[in-house]
Each structure stands twice: as C-alpha cells, then as structure tokens.
C-alpha cells in the first residue's frame, strides 16, 4: 500500500504533456510496484484532472505491452468499470480518444487500436449510466464506424510486441454501441456498414486472432433491434456474398481468394453457432442467412 501512495505522489510530477507523450510514445506515469491496479484506480481517478487523464491516455501508445495493455488500458478499464471517473473527465477522454483513433498512426501502430479499445469502455460506461448527449453518442458511433472501415493494419498479436488488433478493437467498440438502447437506426446502419467492410476485406490476410468472432458480436446484438427487419438483414448478408471481383472469380488460385473464403466462412460460422443456439427469435433469424452465405462461397 505504501508503494501505491508513493506512486500517486510521483504521478503528477512525472506526467508529461500530451504533446510530449505523443512524440515519444513512452508512458510518463509510474506504475504501482505491487501491480494492484484495482486499488490504484480507487486512488488515482478521484484525484485526477484533465492533464492526469491525458497522461494516462498517452500511455496507450507505449511500445511496451506491459505498459500499454497491462497497465494503461487495464487501469482505464478498472476506473470506468469501478465508476471512479467523473462524467466530465469521461467526456474529455472521449474527445481525446477519438482524436487519437482518427489521427495519424504512430510508428509502431499501437495508438489508434488502443484508443478504439479505450473508447469501448467509454461507450460501455455511457450504456450503464448515460452521460453522453444524443449528439455525442452519434458522433462516437460515427467515429468508431469510420475507424473500423479504415483499418488497414491487420496485425493481431506479435511476439515481443503484443497486440495491435485494430479490427477486433474496432469491433469491441461496435459491440458496446450496439448494446446501447439509445443508438439510432441511422447509427446502427453505420455500424453494419463498417463491420461488413472488414468481414473479408480485399487487403486482409487470413484472420487468425479471433477477428471473425469479434465482428460477429455486435451483429448478434444489433439483431435484437425491432427496427431492422428480416428484409434488411437479408440485404446486409447478401452484401457479403462473393461478387465479380478477380479474387472471387478464381478464388482458389491465389492468397486473396483463399483468405476471403477463410474469413467469410469463419464469420458466417460464428454467426450461425451463436444464432442457432440463441433463445431470442430476433437473433435466431440470422442463422439461415449465415448458412446461405457459407453456401454461396466457392
């Protein structure tokens, strides 16, 4: 416990400005010696101001996975799930994280995907106890959809470097938004379009880090909406079917076609397994559409 209080005392002195942190991608916050982040969060966040939050968010770009993932994101999650971050600071972080997610990628490629993952926690906090205005929730959905559609770095886990996982982290943000009853139909359509773009994108390798399952998650929750009817779902799944592009015309002749088959099959299978086992008829209606997608593949 003494170590925790010592760290808290050092935090303010050690915190770099956001500009400095973005230039170095190094975390300027000292971590607790005993790694008890739940206890640390209970002391860190009640004393936090905007600068303290900025210093922590800057750590999401640290090249060390123990700092970026094991400390910064985990501490952020503990703070929000423990309801220890004031709404004004969550709103401040929402703006900062959206800027990080939309900004130019850092040299190592960690900052945008971890900003998306941290925003998933913001979206969850708003779902549990709303603090965002309708306009802010709409802006978050739009920013998240733009991010997911635009992911081109498909690295998942890299030994010695840890996770990037842009597709999965973007999907996690989509999931938390999909669960929000305040999400408008227009925003739901934005999420659906973004997810469709990453089911089997032309430039992606074989998904091997659980991306199809993560993309399927928000789809299953969006299926519970009464304002997306069977016809709309049929059209959406049809958009995932093979088209006339070269990779699909001779899919077994190259890596692009084989990856498309692999990724589409994995996504459709994830939907089918969950939908067919669900007791919710709204979700179960997706099962035959997933089967149709699999049958349509070469």
Short mmCIF file of C-alpha atoms in Angstrom, two decimals:
data_model
loop_
_atom_site.label_atom_id
_atom_site.label_comp_id
_atom_site.label_asym_id
_atom_site.label_seq_id
_atom_site.Cartn_x
_atom_site.Cartn_y
_atom_site.Cartn_z
CA UNK A 1 0.00 0.00 0.00
CA UNK A 2 2.89 2.38 0.76
CA UNK A 3 4.13 1.76 -2.76
CA UNK A 4 0.79 2.83 -4.17
CA UNK A 5 0.75 6.12 -2.29
CA UNK A 6 4.32 6.78 -3.31
CA UNK A 7 3.40 6.26 -6.94
CA UNK A 8 0.43 8.59 -6.64
CA UNK A 9 2.72 11.27 -5.33
CA UNK A 10 5.08 10.77 -8.26
CA UNK A 11 2.34 10.64 -10.88
CA UNK A 12 1.65 14.35 -11.04
CA UNK A 13 5.32 15.23 -11.16
CA UNK A 14 6.10 12.59 -13.78
CA UNK A 15 3.15 13.20 -16.10
CA UNK A 16 4.22 14.59 -19.46
CA UNK A 17 2.11 16.90 -21.52
CA UNK A 18 0.01 15.22 -24.23
CA UNK A 19 2.26 16.68 -26.91
CA UNK A 20 5.40 15.29 -25.30
CA UNK A 21 3.80 11.89 -24.81
CA UNK A 22 2.66 11.66 -28.42
CA UNK A 23 6.13 12.47 -29.65
CA UNK A 24 7.88 9.79 -27.60
CA UNK A 25 5.09 7.20 -27.25
CA UNK A 26 6.56 6.48 -23.83
CA UNK A 27 4.40 6.34 -20.73
CA UNK A 28 5.32 9.03 -18.21
CA UNK A 29 3.28 7.58 -15.35
CA UNK A 30 4.97 5.41 -12.76
CA UNK A 31 3.26 2.08 -12.24
CA UNK A 32 2.42 0.68 -8.79
CA UNK A 33 5.08 -1.68 -7.52
CA UNK A 34 2.57 -4.31 -6.41
CA UNK A 35 0.53 -4.24 -9.68
CA UNK A 36 -2.73 -3.90 -7.73
CA UNK A 37 -4.50 -1.77 -10.32
CA UNK A 38 -7.94 -2.06 -8.75
CA UNK A 39 -6.68 -0.41 -5.57
CA UNK A 40 -4.53 2.01 -7.54
CA UNK A 41 -7.53 3.09 -9.65
CA UNK A 42 -9.51 3.88 -6.50
CA UNK A 43 -6.84 6.42 -5.54
CA UNK A 44 -5.76 7.60 -8.99
CA UNK A 45 -9.05 8.64 -10.57
CA UNK A 46 -10.76 10.55 -7.73
CA UNK A 47 -7.75 12.90 -7.71
CA UNK A 48 -7.48 13.11 -11.50
CA UNK A 49 -7.88 16.20 -13.66
CA UNK A 50 -7.80 16.57 -17.44
CA UNK A 51 -4.00 16.61 -17.55
CA UNK A 52 -3.81 13.42 -15.50
CA UNK A 53 -6.24 11.71 -17.84
CA UNK A 54 -4.27 12.92 -20.87
CA UNK A 55 -1.07 11.48 -19.42
CA UNK A 56 -2.72 8.10 -18.90
CA UNK A 57 -4.27 8.02 -22.38
CA UNK A 58 -0.87 8.83 -23.88
CA UNK A 59 0.37 5.56 -22.38
CA UNK A 60 -1.92 3.66 -24.76
CA UNK A 61 0.72 4.20 -27.45
CA UNK A 62 3.64 2.88 -25.40
CA UNK A 63 5.59 0.21 -27.31
CA UNK A 64 5.85 -1.96 -24.20
CA UNK A 65 2.79 -4.25 -23.98
CA UNK A 66 3.11 -4.44 -20.21
CA UNK A 67 2.69 -0.66 -20.07
CA UNK A 68 0.22 -0.18 -22.92
CA UNK A 69 -2.08 -3.13 -22.28
CA UNK A 70 -1.22 -4.49 -18.86
CA UNK A 71 -1.13 -1.08 -17.18
CA UNK A 72 -2.68 1.82 -19.11
CA UNK A 73 -5.69 0.12 -20.65
CA UNK A 74 -6.30 -2.09 -17.63
CA UNK A 75 -6.17 0.90 -15.28
CA UNK A 76 -8.57 2.82 -17.57
CA UNK A 77 -10.96 -0.12 -17.59
CA UNK A 78 -10.78 -0.50 -13.82
CA UNK A 79 -11.53 3.19 -13.34
CA UNK A 80 -14.56 3.24 -15.63
CA UNK A 81 -15.99 -0.07 -14.52
CA UNK A 82 -15.46 0.94 -10.91
CA UNK A 83 -17.36 4.20 -11.61
CA UNK A 84 -14.40 6.21 -10.36
CA UNK A 85 -14.10 8.64 -13.30
CA UNK A 86 -16.26 11.76 -13.25
CA UNK A 87 -18.56 12.28 -16.26
CA UNK A 88 -16.76 15.49 -17.20
CA UNK A 89 -13.46 13.62 -17.39
CA UNK A 90 -15.02 10.76 -19.35
CA UNK A 91 -16.37 13.32 -21.80
CA UNK A 92 -12.89 14.86 -22.02
CA UNK A 93 -11.37 11.43 -22.60
CA UNK A 94 -13.99 10.68 -25.24
CA UNK A 95 -12.82 13.66 -27.28
CA UNK A 96 -9.13 12.87 -26.75
CA UNK A 97 -9.50 9.22 -27.65
CA UNK A 98 -11.48 9.99 -30.81
CA UNK A 99 -8.67 12.30 -31.90
CA UNK A 100 -6.11 9.55 -31.20
CA UNK A 101 -8.18 6.99 -33.08
CA UNK A 102 -8.61 9.25 -36.11
CA UNK A 103 -5.12 10.72 -36.09
CA UNK A 104 -2.06 9.53 -37.98
CA UNK A 105 -0.78 6.17 -36.84
CA UNK A 106 2.20 6.13 -34.52
CA UNK A 107 5.37 4.49 -35.75
CA UNK A 108 4.59 1.21 -34.02
CA UNK A 109 0.88 1.16 -34.85
CA UNK A 110 -0.46 0.84 -31.31
CA UNK A 111 -2.17 4.14 -30.55
CA UNK A 112 -5.29 4.08 -32.79
CA UNK A 113 -6.37 0.50 -31.99
CA UNK A 114 -5.89 1.02 -28.27
CA UNK A 115 -7.76 4.31 -28.46
CA UNK A 116 -10.64 2.33 -30.02
CA UNK A 117 -10.47 -0.23 -27.22
CA UNK A 118 -10.43 2.52 -24.59
CA UNK A 119 -13.44 4.13 -26.30
CA UNK A 120 -15.27 0.82 -25.99
CA UNK A 121 -15.00 1.34 -22.23
CA UNK A 122 -16.38 4.88 -22.62
CA UNK A 123 -19.29 3.51 -24.64
CA UNK A 124 -19.91 0.85 -22.01
CA UNK A 125 -19.90 3.43 -19.22
CA UNK A 126 -22.46 5.51 -21.11
CA UNK A 127 -24.60 2.43 -21.68
CA UNK A 128 -24.58 1.63 -17.96
CA UNK A 129 -25.20 5.21 -16.80
CA UNK A 130 -25.76 7.64 -19.68
CA UNK A 131 -23.62 10.76 -19.60
CA UNK A 132 -23.14 11.46 -23.31
CA UNK A 133 -25.71 13.61 -25.09
CA UNK A 134 -27.51 12.08 -28.06
CA UNK A 135 -25.29 14.16 -30.34
CA UNK A 136 -22.14 12.91 -28.59
CA UNK A 137 -23.30 9.31 -28.81
CA UNK A 138 -23.98 9.77 -32.52
CA UNK A 139 -20.53 11.29 -33.00
CA UNK A 140 -18.93 8.37 -31.17
CA UNK A 141 -20.77 5.86 -33.36
CA UNK A 142 -19.73 7.72 -36.48
CA UNK A 143 -16.11 7.98 -35.38
CA UNK A 144 -15.99 4.31 -34.46
CA UNK A 145 -17.51 3.26 -37.77
CA UNK A 146 -15.05 5.41 -39.71
CA UNK A 147 -12.17 3.90 -37.77
CA UNK A 148 -13.22 0.29 -38.29
CA UNK A 149 -13.87 0.78 -42.01
CA UNK A 150 -10.46 2.39 -42.40
CA UNK A 151 -8.34 -0.24 -40.63
CA UNK A 152 -5.57 -1.44 -42.95
CA UNK A 153 -3.09 -2.68 -40.33
CA UNK A 154 -4.21 -6.27 -39.82
CA UNK A 155 -1.55 -7.28 -37.33
CA UNK A 156 -3.02 -9.05 -34.31
CA UNK A 157 -0.55 -10.44 -31.80
CA UNK A 158 3.17 -10.11 -32.48
CA UNK A 159 5.65 -11.88 -30.23
CA UNK A 160 7.65 -9.39 -28.18
CA UNK A 161 5.35 -6.52 -29.18
CA UNK A 162 1.92 -7.66 -28.00
CA UNK A 163 -1.43 -6.79 -29.54
CA UNK A 164 -2.46 -4.23 -32.10
CA UNK A 165 -5.69 -5.91 -33.24
CA UNK A 166 -7.33 -2.94 -34.94
CA UNK A 167 -10.24 -4.92 -36.41
CA UNK A 168 -11.08 -6.64 -33.13
CA UNK A 169 -10.72 -3.48 -31.06
CA UNK A 170 -12.92 -1.58 -33.50
CA UNK A 171 -15.46 -4.40 -33.29
CA UNK A 172 -15.39 -4.18 -29.49
CA UNK A 173 -16.39 -0.53 -29.77
CA UNK A 174 -19.16 -1.52 -32.20
CA UNK A 175 -20.40 -4.11 -29.69
CA UNK A 176 -20.72 -1.65 -26.83
CA UNK A 177 -22.54 0.78 -29.11
CA UNK A 178 -24.80 -1.98 -30.44
CA UNK A 179 -25.88 -2.76 -26.87
CA UNK A 180 -26.93 0.84 -26.23
CA UNK A 181 -30.73 1.27 -26.47
CA UNK A 182 -30.20 4.95 -27.31
CA UNK A 183 -28.40 4.12 -30.56
CA UNK A 184 -30.42 5.37 -33.53
CA UNK A 185 -31.26 3.27 -36.56
CA UNK A 186 -29.07 5.52 -38.69
CA UNK A 187 -26.14 4.86 -36.37
CA UNK A 188 -26.89 1.13 -36.41
CA UNK A 189 -26.65 1.25 -40.20
CA UNK A 190 -23.25 2.92 -39.92
CA UNK A 191 -22.05 0.13 -37.66
CA UNK A 192 -23.38 -2.51 -40.04
CA UNK A 193 -21.59 -0.95 -43.00
CA UNK A 194 -18.31 -0.73 -41.11
CA UNK A 195 -18.50 -4.35 -39.97
CA UNK A 196 -19.36 -5.54 -43.49
CA UNK A 197 -16.27 -3.76 -44.81
CA UNK A 198 -13.99 -5.86 -42.56
CA UNK A 199 -15.60 -9.31 -42.80
CA UNK A 200 -13.41 -10.22 -45.79
CA UNK A 201 -11.63 -7.07 -46.98
CA UNK A 202 -9.58 -7.40 -50.14
CA UNK A 203 -6.31 -6.47 -48.45
CA UNK A 204 -6.62 -8.61 -45.33
CA UNK A 205 -4.61 -11.74 -44.59
CA UNK A 206 -6.17 -14.82 -43.07
CA UNK A 207 -7.79 -13.80 -39.80
CA UNK A 208 -6.16 -15.96 -37.12
CA UNK A 209 -6.59 -13.89 -33.97
CA UNK A 210 -10.32 -14.20 -33.41
CA UNK A 211 -11.38 -11.28 -35.61
CA UNK A 212 -14.45 -13.01 -37.16
CA UNK A 213 -15.91 -13.77 -33.75
CA UNK A 214 -15.33 -10.23 -32.56
CA UNK A 215 -17.02 -8.87 -35.70
CA UNK A 216 -19.94 -11.22 -35.17
CA UNK A 217 -20.59 -9.98 -31.63
CA UNK A 218 -22.16 -6.60 -32.47
CA UNK A 219 -24.17 -8.18 -35.30
CA UNK A 220 -25.85 -10.55 -32.86
CA UNK A 221 -26.81 -7.66 -30.59
CA UNK A 222 -27.98 -5.48 -33.45
CA UNK A 223 -30.25 -8.36 -34.47
CA UNK A 224 -32.31 -7.72 -31.34
CA UNK A 225 -33.40 -4.36 -32.69
CA UNK A 226 -37.03 -4.31 -33.82
CA UNK A 227 -36.35 -1.59 -36.40
CA UNK A 228 -34.08 -3.81 -38.55
CA UNK A 229 -36.47 -6.20 -40.28
CA UNK A 230 -35.84 -9.53 -42.00
CA UNK A 231 -35.59 -7.91 -45.42
CA UNK A 232 -32.89 -5.52 -44.23
CA UNK A 233 -30.90 -8.39 -42.76
CA UNK A 234 -31.21 -10.36 -45.99
CA UNK A 235 -29.83 -7.41 -47.94
CA UNK A 236 -26.97 -6.97 -45.48
CA UNK A 237 -25.90 -10.61 -45.63
CA UNK A 238 -26.23 -10.59 -49.41
CA UNK A 239 -23.66 -7.79 -49.49
CA UNK A 240 -21.15 -10.26 -48.04
CA UNK A 241 -21.65 -12.81 -50.82
CA UNK A 242 -18.96 -13.24 -53.48
CA UNK A 243 -19.01 -10.64 -56.24
CA UNK A 244 -17.43 -10.41 -59.68
CA UNK A 245 -14.03 -9.21 -58.49
CA UNK A 246 -10.94 -11.19 -59.56
CA UNK A 247 -10.30 -12.67 -56.11
CA UNK A 248 -13.75 -14.30 -56.13
CA UNK A 249 -13.80 -15.34 -59.80
CA UNK A 250 -10.90 -17.73 -59.27
CA UNK A 251 -10.79 -17.87 -55.50
CA UNK A 252 -8.64 -20.98 -55.22
CA UNK A 253 -5.91 -19.62 -57.47
CA UNK A 254 -4.40 -17.10 -55.06
CA UNK A 255 -3.99 -15.96 -51.50
CA UNK A 256 -6.55 -13.15 -51.79
CA UNK A 257 -9.36 -15.52 -52.74
CA UNK A 258 -8.36 -18.15 -50.21
CA UNK A 259 -8.24 -15.54 -47.43
CA UNK A 260 -11.67 -14.25 -48.47
CA UNK A 261 -13.14 -17.75 -48.28
CA UNK A 262 -11.46 -18.40 -44.93
CA UNK A 263 -12.55 -15.12 -43.36
CA UNK A 264 -16.11 -15.25 -44.70
CA UNK A 265 -16.52 -18.83 -43.53
CA UNK A 266 -15.23 -18.00 -40.06
CA UNK A 267 -17.57 -15.02 -39.73
CA UNK A 268 -20.63 -16.89 -41.00
CA UNK A 269 -19.84 -19.83 -38.74
CA UNK A 270 -19.56 -17.57 -35.69
CA UNK A 271 -22.95 -16.06 -36.51
CA UNK A 272 -24.54 -19.44 -37.15
CA UNK A 273 -23.33 -21.10 -33.96
CA UNK A 274 -24.48 -18.26 -31.71
CA UNK A 275 -27.73 -17.55 -33.56
CA UNK A 276 -28.84 -21.16 -33.81
CA UNK A 277 -28.24 -21.67 -30.08
CA UNK A 278 -29.97 -18.45 -29.04
CA UNK A 279 -33.42 -18.50 -27.47
CA UNK A 280 -34.09 -15.00 -28.80
CA UNK A 281 -36.08 -15.27 -32.07
CA UNK A 282 -34.64 -11.94 -33.22
CA UNK A 283 -31.15 -13.40 -33.08
CA UNK A 284 -32.14 -16.84 -34.36
CA UNK A 285 -33.34 -15.31 -37.63
CA UNK A 286 -29.70 -14.72 -38.59
CA UNK A 287 -28.84 -18.45 -38.60
CA UNK A 288 -30.27 -19.28 -42.06
CA UNK A 289 -28.71 -16.14 -43.51
CA UNK A 290 -25.31 -17.30 -42.24
CA UNK A 291 -25.88 -20.70 -43.84
CA UNK A 292 -26.74 -19.03 -47.13
CA UNK A 293 -23.50 -17.08 -47.00
CA UNK A 294 -21.47 -20.24 -46.47
CA UNK A 295 -23.25 -21.98 -49.35
CA UNK A 296 -22.57 -19.01 -51.62
CA UNK A 297 -18.82 -19.27 -51.14
CA UNK A 298 -16.73 -21.04 -53.83
#
